[in-house]
Amino acid sequence: MLQAKLKEGKLVTLATFNRKEIEQMKQQKWKFYCPTCNHEVIMKAGSKMVPHFAHMSKIHCPSNEGGEGPYHEQGKLMLYQWLKSQNINVQLEAHLKEINQRPDLLLTINNKRIAMEYQCARTPAEQIKQRNEGYKRAGITPIWILGAKRFNRQTGNHFRLDQFTLQFIHQFSSGLPLTLFYFCPQTLQFIIIQDIYLTSTGQAIGKITSTKLNNISFPDVFIQNSFSPNQLNQLWKNEKRQFRLKTRKNLYGNELAWHQWLYLKGTHLEYLPSIIYLPVASGYLMKTPAWNWQSRLCLDVLDRLATGQTLSQRSIKYHLRKHIQQPRDFPLIPSEDNPIENYLQLLTHLNIVKKLSPSHYQKKNSLQFYKSIEESLQGDNDLMNALANHPDKIQA
Ligand SMILES: [Zn+2]
């Protein structure tokens, strides 16, 4: 923590003192106490870290959860100074009595309160959920910025997206792109990833922008920066190609099970219809990658129907029940996205199904399986081109 109390209750921000002054405090044996639990805390002021306070060994304290270290303290202080320099009303480690929480930073803008949390440690998901629920109760909007050590970029648009990070995806209101934030106090890079699409387990694509903190202002953080429909189409074309051609060795888990399931269905990845593995922005709500759940929907449900027969969203949902995530696992996403409906929208557009009512669809055309990899690669390309001609439809 950056602030601690003196015996009489006065708050002290250690980082506002210079080395000499801190040395003097040490010599004079000043005593500091945790504002949350009142236990004595000690000064941490090494040469390469921002001066801060820490609890003495394993004291249990709500402010201590996750055991955030100097990297976190430094980042928090920099974000604080950055906001302060823009004349934003911001408090460091303010205690919110009504919910007994202490966000890293509390901003008040036009009577609206925003809690900014700088998260570096791998805190249990249940604690993150509780903190978000507290903010919700108090009418506070949370913004979570992750330590950039957690950011693992693989190409210009690809990055690792693990289960832990998924819960920090924001959507500020329905229809806006999914967004993640990262900050590195060492390089001062502030990274914004928007328009996130899961491509495979632990993998995603997104529009990544990285700027020095001092080159942006707080409102800039919310500027929308999505893929153009054409960009997304190109990226997804590559994903589909990879999907068809990637050599798969030592398969295990879900992916192995999926290949075995295909085998039992008497088909193979190379022959699958091109409508399997389409970009669905709400795909984060599925536990399995798009090629997995979409192929199950196509082969187990759609392919079994004769042309003209109807299917309901409910029956599909039941069939895919083991693939669906709980919306409460995404505390920062208010909207109730429906990936199955989004996918059916794409299929409607491709004239595979027709929408009869909000919940019912009719099969219009049979699925086209391929006989060779050349044929399927060509088919994938044609299908993505068909989607590109309707840019408003691809961002289902
Ligand atoms: Zn404490």
Coordinates of C-alpha atoms and ligand atoms in Angstrom, one line a residue:
M1 CA 0.0 0.0 0.0
L2 CA 1.1 3.5 -0.7
Q3 CA -0.5 5.1 2.3
A4 CA -0.5 4.3 6.0
K5 CA -1.7 6.0 9.2
L6 CA 0.3 7.6 12.0
K7 CA -0.8 6.8 15.5
E8 CA -3.1 9.8 15.6
G9 CA -4.7 8.8 12.4
K10 CA -3.0 11.1 9.8
L11 CA -2.5 9.5 6.5
V12 CA 1.0 9.5 5.0
T13 CA 1.9 8.8 1.4
L14 CA 5.5 7.5 1.7
A15 CA 6.3 8.2 -2.0
T16 CA 5.9 12.0 -1.4
F17 CA 9.1 12.0 0.8
N18 CA 12.6 11.8 -0.5
R19 CA 15.2 9.2 0.4
K20 CA 16.8 11.3 3.1
E21 CA 13.5 12.0 4.8
I22 CA 12.6 8.4 4.7
E23 CA 16.0 7.4 6.2
Q24 CA 15.3 9.9 9.0
M25 CA 11.9 8.4 9.7
K26 CA 13.5 5.0 9.9
Q27 CA 16.1 6.2 12.3
Q28 CA 13.6 8.0 14.5
K29 CA 11.6 4.7 14.5
W30 CA 8.3 6.2 13.2
K31 CA 5.4 3.8 13.5
F32 CA 2.8 3.4 10.8
Y33 CA -0.4 1.5 10.8
C34 CA -2.6 -0.1 8.1
P35 CA -5.7 2.1 7.4
T36 CA -7.7 -1.1 6.9
C37 CA -6.8 -3.4 9.8
N38 CA -4.8 -1.1 12.0
H39 CA -1.9 -3.5 12.3
E40 CA 1.5 -2.0 12.3
V41 CA 3.1 -1.9 8.8
I42 CA 6.7 -1.4 7.7
M43 CA 8.3 1.0 5.3
K44 CA 9.6 -0.5 2.0
A45 CA 12.0 1.9 0.3
G46 CA 14.7 0.1 -1.7
S47 CA 16.6 2.0 -4.4
K48 CA 14.6 0.6 -7.3
M49 CA 11.1 0.8 -6.0
V50 CA 8.5 3.3 -5.2
P51 CA 8.5 3.8 -1.4
H52 CA 5.5 2.0 0.1
F53 CA 4.2 0.2 3.2
A54 CA 3.7 -3.5 3.7
H55 CA 2.3 -5.7 6.4
M56 CA 4.7 -7.6 8.7
S57 CA 4.6 -11.2 7.6
K58 CA 1.4 -13.1 7.3
I59 CA -1.1 -10.8 8.8
H60 CA -4.5 -11.3 7.3
C61 CA -5.9 -8.1 6.0
P62 CA -8.4 -7.4 3.2
S63 CA -6.0 -4.8 1.7
N64 CA -3.4 -7.6 1.4
E65 CA -5.4 -10.0 -0.8
G66 CA -3.4 -11.3 -3.6
G67 CA -0.1 -10.1 -2.1
E68 CA 0.6 -7.3 -4.6
G69 CA 4.3 -6.2 -4.8
P70 CA 6.4 -3.2 -5.6
Y71 CA 5.5 -3.4 -9.3
H72 CA 1.9 -2.9 -8.4
E73 CA 2.6 -0.1 -6.0
Q74 CA 4.6 1.8 -8.6
G75 CA 2.0 1.4 -11.3
K76 CA -0.8 2.5 -8.9
L77 CA 1.2 5.6 -8.0
M78 CA 1.8 6.4 -11.7
L79 CA -1.8 6.1 -12.6
Y80 CA -2.7 8.3 -9.6
Q81 CA -0.2 11.0 -10.7
W82 CA -1.4 10.7 -14.3
L83 CA -5.1 11.3 -13.3
K84 CA -4.1 14.0 -10.9
S85 CA -2.2 15.9 -13.6
Q86 CA -5.4 16.0 -15.6
N87 CA -7.2 17.7 -12.7
I88 CA -9.4 14.7 -12.1
N89 CA -10.8 14.2 -8.6
V90 CA -8.9 11.1 -7.6
Q91 CA -8.2 9.5 -4.2
L92 CA -5.5 7.0 -3.5
E93 CA -6.6 3.8 -1.6
A94 CA -9.8 5.5 -0.4
H95 CA -11.8 3.4 2.0
L96 CA -15.4 2.9 1.0
K97 CA -17.3 2.4 4.3
E98 CA -20.5 1.2 2.7
I99 CA -18.9 -1.8 1.1
N100 CA -15.7 -2.0 3.2
Q101 CA -13.5 -1.9 0.1
R102 CA -10.4 0.0 -0.7
P103 CA -10.0 0.5 -4.5
D104 CA -6.5 1.4 -5.7
L105 CA -7.9 4.6 -7.1
L106 CA -11.3 6.3 -6.7
L107 CA -12.3 8.8 -9.3
T108 CA -15.2 11.2 -9.1
I109 CA -16.3 12.7 -12.4
N110 CA -19.6 14.6 -12.6
N111 CA -20.9 12.9 -9.5
K112 CA -20.1 9.5 -11.0
R113 CA -17.7 7.3 -9.1
I114 CA -15.2 5.1 -10.8
A115 CA -13.0 2.6 -9.0
M116 CA -9.8 1.9 -10.8
E117 CA -8.1 -1.3 -9.8
Y118 CA -4.6 -2.1 -10.9
Q119 CA -4.4 -5.9 -10.8
C120 CA -1.0 -7.6 -11.1
A121 CA -1.4 -10.7 -9.0
R122 CA -3.4 -13.8 -9.8
T123 CA -6.1 -13.2 -7.2
P124 CA -8.8 -15.9 -7.0
A125 CA -11.8 -15.2 -9.3
E126 CA -14.2 -15.4 -6.4
Q127 CA -12.5 -12.3 -4.7
I128 CA -12.6 -10.4 -8.0
K129 CA -16.3 -11.2 -8.3
Q130 CA -17.0 -10.1 -4.8
R131 CA -15.2 -6.8 -5.3
N132 CA -17.2 -6.1 -8.5
E133 CA -20.4 -7.0 -6.7
G134 CA -19.5 -4.5 -4.0
Y135 CA -18.9 -1.8 -6.6
K136 CA -22.2 -2.6 -8.2
R137 CA -24.1 -2.3 -4.9
A138 CA -22.5 1.1 -4.3
G139 CA -23.2 2.3 -7.8
I140 CA -19.6 2.5 -8.7
T141 CA -18.2 1.6 -12.1
P142 CA -15.1 -0.5 -11.9
I143 CA -12.2 -0.4 -14.3
W144 CA -9.6 -3.0 -14.1
I145 CA -6.1 -2.4 -15.5
L146 CA -3.9 -5.5 -15.6
G147 CA -0.2 -5.5 -14.9
A148 CA 1.5 -5.7 -18.4
K149 CA 3.6 -8.6 -17.2
R150 CA 0.4 -10.6 -17.8
F151 CA 0.2 -9.4 -21.4
N152 CA 1.5 -11.9 -23.9
R153 CA 1.3 -10.7 -27.5
Q154 CA 2.1 -13.2 -30.2
T155 CA 1.6 -11.3 -33.4
G156 CA 0.3 -7.9 -34.4
N157 CA -3.2 -9.0 -33.5
H158 CA -2.9 -12.2 -31.6
F159 CA -2.4 -12.6 -27.9
R160 CA -2.8 -15.2 -25.2
L161 CA -6.1 -14.9 -23.3
D162 CA -6.2 -17.3 -20.4
Q163 CA -9.1 -18.1 -18.1
F164 CA -7.9 -15.7 -15.4
T165 CA -7.8 -12.8 -17.9
L166 CA -11.2 -13.4 -19.4
Q167 CA -12.9 -12.0 -16.2
F168 CA -11.3 -8.6 -16.8
I169 CA -12.9 -8.1 -20.2
H170 CA -15.0 -4.9 -20.1
Q171 CA -17.9 -3.9 -22.2
F172 CA -19.0 -0.5 -21.1
S173 CA -22.4 -0.9 -22.7
S174 CA -24.2 -3.3 -24.9
G175 CA -22.9 -3.4 -28.5
L176 CA -19.6 -1.8 -27.6
P177 CA -16.4 -3.8 -28.4
L178 CA -14.9 -6.0 -25.7
T179 CA -12.0 -4.3 -24.1
L180 CA -8.9 -5.2 -21.9
F181 CA -6.4 -2.8 -20.4
Y182 CA -2.8 -3.3 -19.4
F183 CA -0.2 -1.0 -17.9
C184 CA 3.5 -1.3 -17.3
P185 CA 5.1 1.1 -14.8
Q186 CA 8.6 0.3 -16.1
T187 CA 8.0 1.2 -19.8
L188 CA 5.0 3.4 -19.1
Q189 CA 3.1 1.6 -21.9
F190 CA -0.6 1.7 -21.6
I191 CA -2.1 -1.1 -23.7
I192 CA -5.7 -1.2 -24.9
I193 CA -7.1 -4.3 -26.6
Q194 CA -10.5 -3.9 -28.2
D195 CA -12.8 -6.0 -30.4
I196 CA -11.7 -9.3 -28.9
Y197 CA -12.5 -12.5 -30.7
L198 CA -11.5 -15.9 -29.2
T199 CA -9.9 -18.0 -31.8
S200 CA -8.9 -21.1 -29.9
T201 CA -8.5 -22.2 -26.2
G202 CA -6.3 -19.5 -24.6
Q203 CA -5.9 -17.6 -27.8
A204 CA -7.6 -14.5 -29.2
I205 CA -7.3 -11.7 -31.7
G206 CA -8.0 -8.1 -30.9
K207 CA -7.2 -4.6 -32.0
I208 CA -4.1 -3.8 -29.9
T209 CA -2.9 -0.2 -29.3
S210 CA 0.0 0.6 -27.1
T211 CA 0.8 4.2 -26.1
K212 CA 3.0 5.9 -23.5
L213 CA 0.8 6.8 -20.5
N214 CA 1.8 10.5 -20.8
N215 CA 0.6 10.7 -24.4
I216 CA -3.0 9.9 -23.6
S217 CA -5.6 11.4 -21.3
F218 CA -8.2 9.5 -19.3
P219 CA -11.1 10.0 -21.9
D220 CA -8.8 8.5 -24.6
V221 CA -9.0 5.2 -22.8
F222 CA -12.6 4.9 -23.9
I223 CA -12.2 5.8 -27.6
Q224 CA -13.5 3.0 -29.7
N225 CA -11.0 1.4 -31.9
S226 CA -12.5 -1.7 -33.6
F227 CA -11.4 -3.7 -36.6
S228 CA -12.8 -2.6 -39.8
P229 CA -15.1 -5.3 -41.3
N230 CA -12.5 -5.9 -44.0
Q231 CA -9.6 -6.3 -41.4
L232 CA -11.6 -8.8 -39.4
N233 CA -12.6 -10.7 -42.5
Q234 CA -8.9 -11.0 -43.6
L235 CA -7.9 -12.1 -40.1
W236 CA -10.6 -14.7 -39.9
K237 CA -9.7 -16.0 -43.4
N238 CA -6.2 -16.7 -42.0
E239 CA -7.7 -18.3 -38.9
K240 CA -9.8 -20.6 -41.1
R241 CA -6.8 -21.5 -43.2
Q242 CA -4.7 -22.3 -40.2
F243 CA -7.6 -24.4 -38.8
R244 CA -7.6 -26.5 -42.0
L245 CA -3.9 -26.9 -42.5
K246 CA -2.3 -26.8 -39.0
T247 CA -0.5 -30.1 -38.2
R248 CA -1.8 -31.4 -35.0
K249 CA 0.4 -33.6 -32.9
N250 CA -0.1 -35.1 -29.5
L251 CA -3.7 -34.1 -29.2
Y252 CA -5.3 -34.3 -25.8
G253 CA -8.3 -33.1 -23.8
N254 CA -11.1 -31.4 -25.5
E255 CA -9.4 -31.2 -28.9
L256 CA -8.7 -34.9 -28.9
A257 CA -12.3 -35.6 -27.9
W258 CA -13.5 -33.4 -30.7
H259 CA -11.4 -35.2 -33.4
Q260 CA -12.6 -38.6 -32.1
W261 CA -16.2 -37.3 -32.3
L262 CA -15.6 -36.2 -35.9
Y263 CA -14.3 -39.6 -36.7
L264 CA -17.4 -41.3 -35.2
K265 CA -19.5 -38.9 -37.3
G266 CA -17.6 -40.4 -40.4
T267 CA -16.0 -37.2 -41.4
H268 CA -12.8 -35.2 -40.9
L269 CA -11.7 -31.7 -40.3
E270 CA -10.7 -31.2 -43.9
Y271 CA -14.2 -32.0 -45.2
L272 CA -16.2 -29.9 -42.8
P273 CA -18.6 -27.3 -44.2
S274 CA -17.2 -23.7 -44.3
I275 CA -19.9 -22.4 -42.1
I276 CA -18.1 -24.1 -39.2
Y277 CA -15.6 -21.7 -37.4
L278 CA -17.1 -18.3 -38.1
P279 CA -16.3 -15.2 -36.0
V280 CA -18.8 -14.6 -33.3
A281 CA -18.0 -11.7 -31.0
S282 CA -19.9 -13.2 -28.1
G283 CA -18.0 -16.4 -28.5
Y284 CA -16.3 -15.7 -25.1
L285 CA -19.6 -17.1 -23.6
M286 CA -18.7 -20.5 -24.9
K287 CA -16.3 -22.8 -23.0
T288 CA -15.0 -24.4 -26.2
P289 CA -13.4 -22.8 -29.3
A290 CA -15.7 -21.7 -32.1
W291 CA -14.8 -24.7 -34.3
N292 CA -15.9 -27.0 -31.6
W293 CA -19.3 -25.7 -30.6
Q294 CA -20.2 -24.6 -34.1
S295 CA -19.5 -28.0 -35.6
R296 CA -21.6 -29.7 -32.9
L297 CA -24.5 -27.4 -33.7
C298 CA -24.0 -28.1 -37.4
L299 CA -23.5 -31.8 -37.4
D300 CA -25.6 -32.8 -34.4
V301 CA -28.6 -30.5 -35.0
L302 CA -28.7 -28.9 -38.4
D303 CA -27.4 -31.8 -40.5
R304 CA -30.0 -34.1 -39.1
L305 CA -32.8 -32.0 -40.2
A306 CA -34.4 -32.2 -43.6
T307 CA -34.7 -29.0 -45.6
G308 CA -37.8 -27.1 -44.5
Q309 CA -37.8 -28.5 -40.9
T310 CA -37.6 -26.1 -38.0
L311 CA -35.3 -25.9 -35.0
S312 CA -35.6 -23.8 -31.9
Q313 CA -32.9 -21.9 -30.0
R314 CA -33.9 -23.8 -26.9
S315 CA -33.1 -27.2 -28.3
I316 CA -29.8 -26.0 -29.6
K317 CA -29.0 -24.5 -26.1
Y318 CA -29.9 -27.8 -24.5
H319 CA -27.7 -29.6 -26.9
L320 CA -24.8 -27.3 -26.3
R321 CA -25.4 -26.9 -22.6
K322 CA -21.9 -28.3 -21.6
H323 CA -20.3 -25.7 -23.8
I324 CA -22.0 -22.6 -22.4
Q325 CA -20.3 -20.4 -19.8
Q326 CA -22.1 -18.5 -17.0
P327 CA -22.6 -14.8 -17.7
R328 CA -21.7 -14.2 -14.1
D329 CA -18.1 -15.3 -14.9
F330 CA -17.9 -11.9 -16.8
P331 CA -18.6 -9.3 -14.1
L332 CA -17.6 -6.4 -16.3
I333 CA -20.0 -7.3 -19.2
P334 CA -23.5 -6.1 -18.6
S335 CA -25.2 -7.2 -21.8
E336 CA -26.7 -10.6 -22.2
D337 CA -25.0 -11.6 -25.4
N338 CA -26.2 -14.8 -27.0
P339 CA -23.5 -16.6 -29.1
I340 CA -26.0 -19.2 -30.5
E341 CA -28.3 -16.5 -31.8
N342 CA -25.3 -14.5 -33.2
Y343 CA -24.2 -17.6 -35.0
L344 CA -27.7 -18.3 -36.3
Q345 CA -27.7 -14.7 -37.6
L346 CA -24.7 -15.5 -39.7
L347 CA -26.3 -18.7 -41.0
T348 CA -29.4 -16.8 -41.8
H349 CA -27.4 -14.4 -43.8
L350 CA -25.7 -17.3 -45.6
N351 CA -29.1 -18.7 -46.4
I352 CA -28.5 -21.9 -44.4
V353 CA -31.5 -21.1 -42.2
K354 CA -34.3 -18.7 -42.2
K355 CA -35.6 -16.9 -39.1
L356 CA -39.3 -17.6 -38.4
S357 CA -39.6 -16.0 -35.0
P358 CA -37.2 -14.8 -32.3
S359 CA -36.8 -18.4 -31.1
H360 CA -37.4 -20.5 -34.2
Y361 CA -35.5 -21.1 -37.4
Q362 CA -36.1 -23.2 -40.5
K363 CA -33.5 -25.1 -42.4
K364 CA -33.2 -23.7 -45.9
N365 CA -30.3 -25.6 -47.4
S366 CA -28.3 -28.7 -46.7
L367 CA -24.7 -28.4 -45.4
Q368 CA -22.0 -28.8 -48.0
F369 CA -19.2 -31.2 -47.0
Y370 CA -16.1 -31.2 -49.1
K371 CA -14.1 -34.1 -50.7
S372 CA -10.7 -32.6 -50.6
I373 CA -8.6 -30.0 -48.8
E374 CA -8.3 -27.9 -52.0
E375 CA -12.0 -27.8 -52.3
S376 CA -12.5 -26.8 -48.7
L377 CA -9.9 -24.1 -48.8
Q378 CA -11.6 -22.6 -51.8
G379 CA -15.0 -23.0 -50.2
D380 CA -13.8 -21.2 -47.0
N381 CA -12.4 -18.3 -49.1
D382 CA -15.7 -18.0 -51.0
L383 CA -17.7 -18.0 -47.9
M384 CA -15.6 -15.3 -46.2
N385 CA -16.0 -13.2 -49.3
A386 CA -19.7 -13.6 -49.1
L387 CA -19.7 -12.4 -45.6
A388 CA -17.4 -9.5 -46.5
N389 CA -19.9 -8.2 -48.9
H390 CA -22.2 -7.6 -45.9
P391 CA -20.0 -5.9 -43.4
D392 CA -22.8 -5.1 -41.0
K393 CA -23.5 -8.8 -40.7
I394 CA -20.1 -10.2 -39.9
Q395 CA -19.9 -8.5 -36.5
A396 CA -22.6 -10.7 -35.1
Ligands
ZN1 ZN -4.0 -4.2 7.0

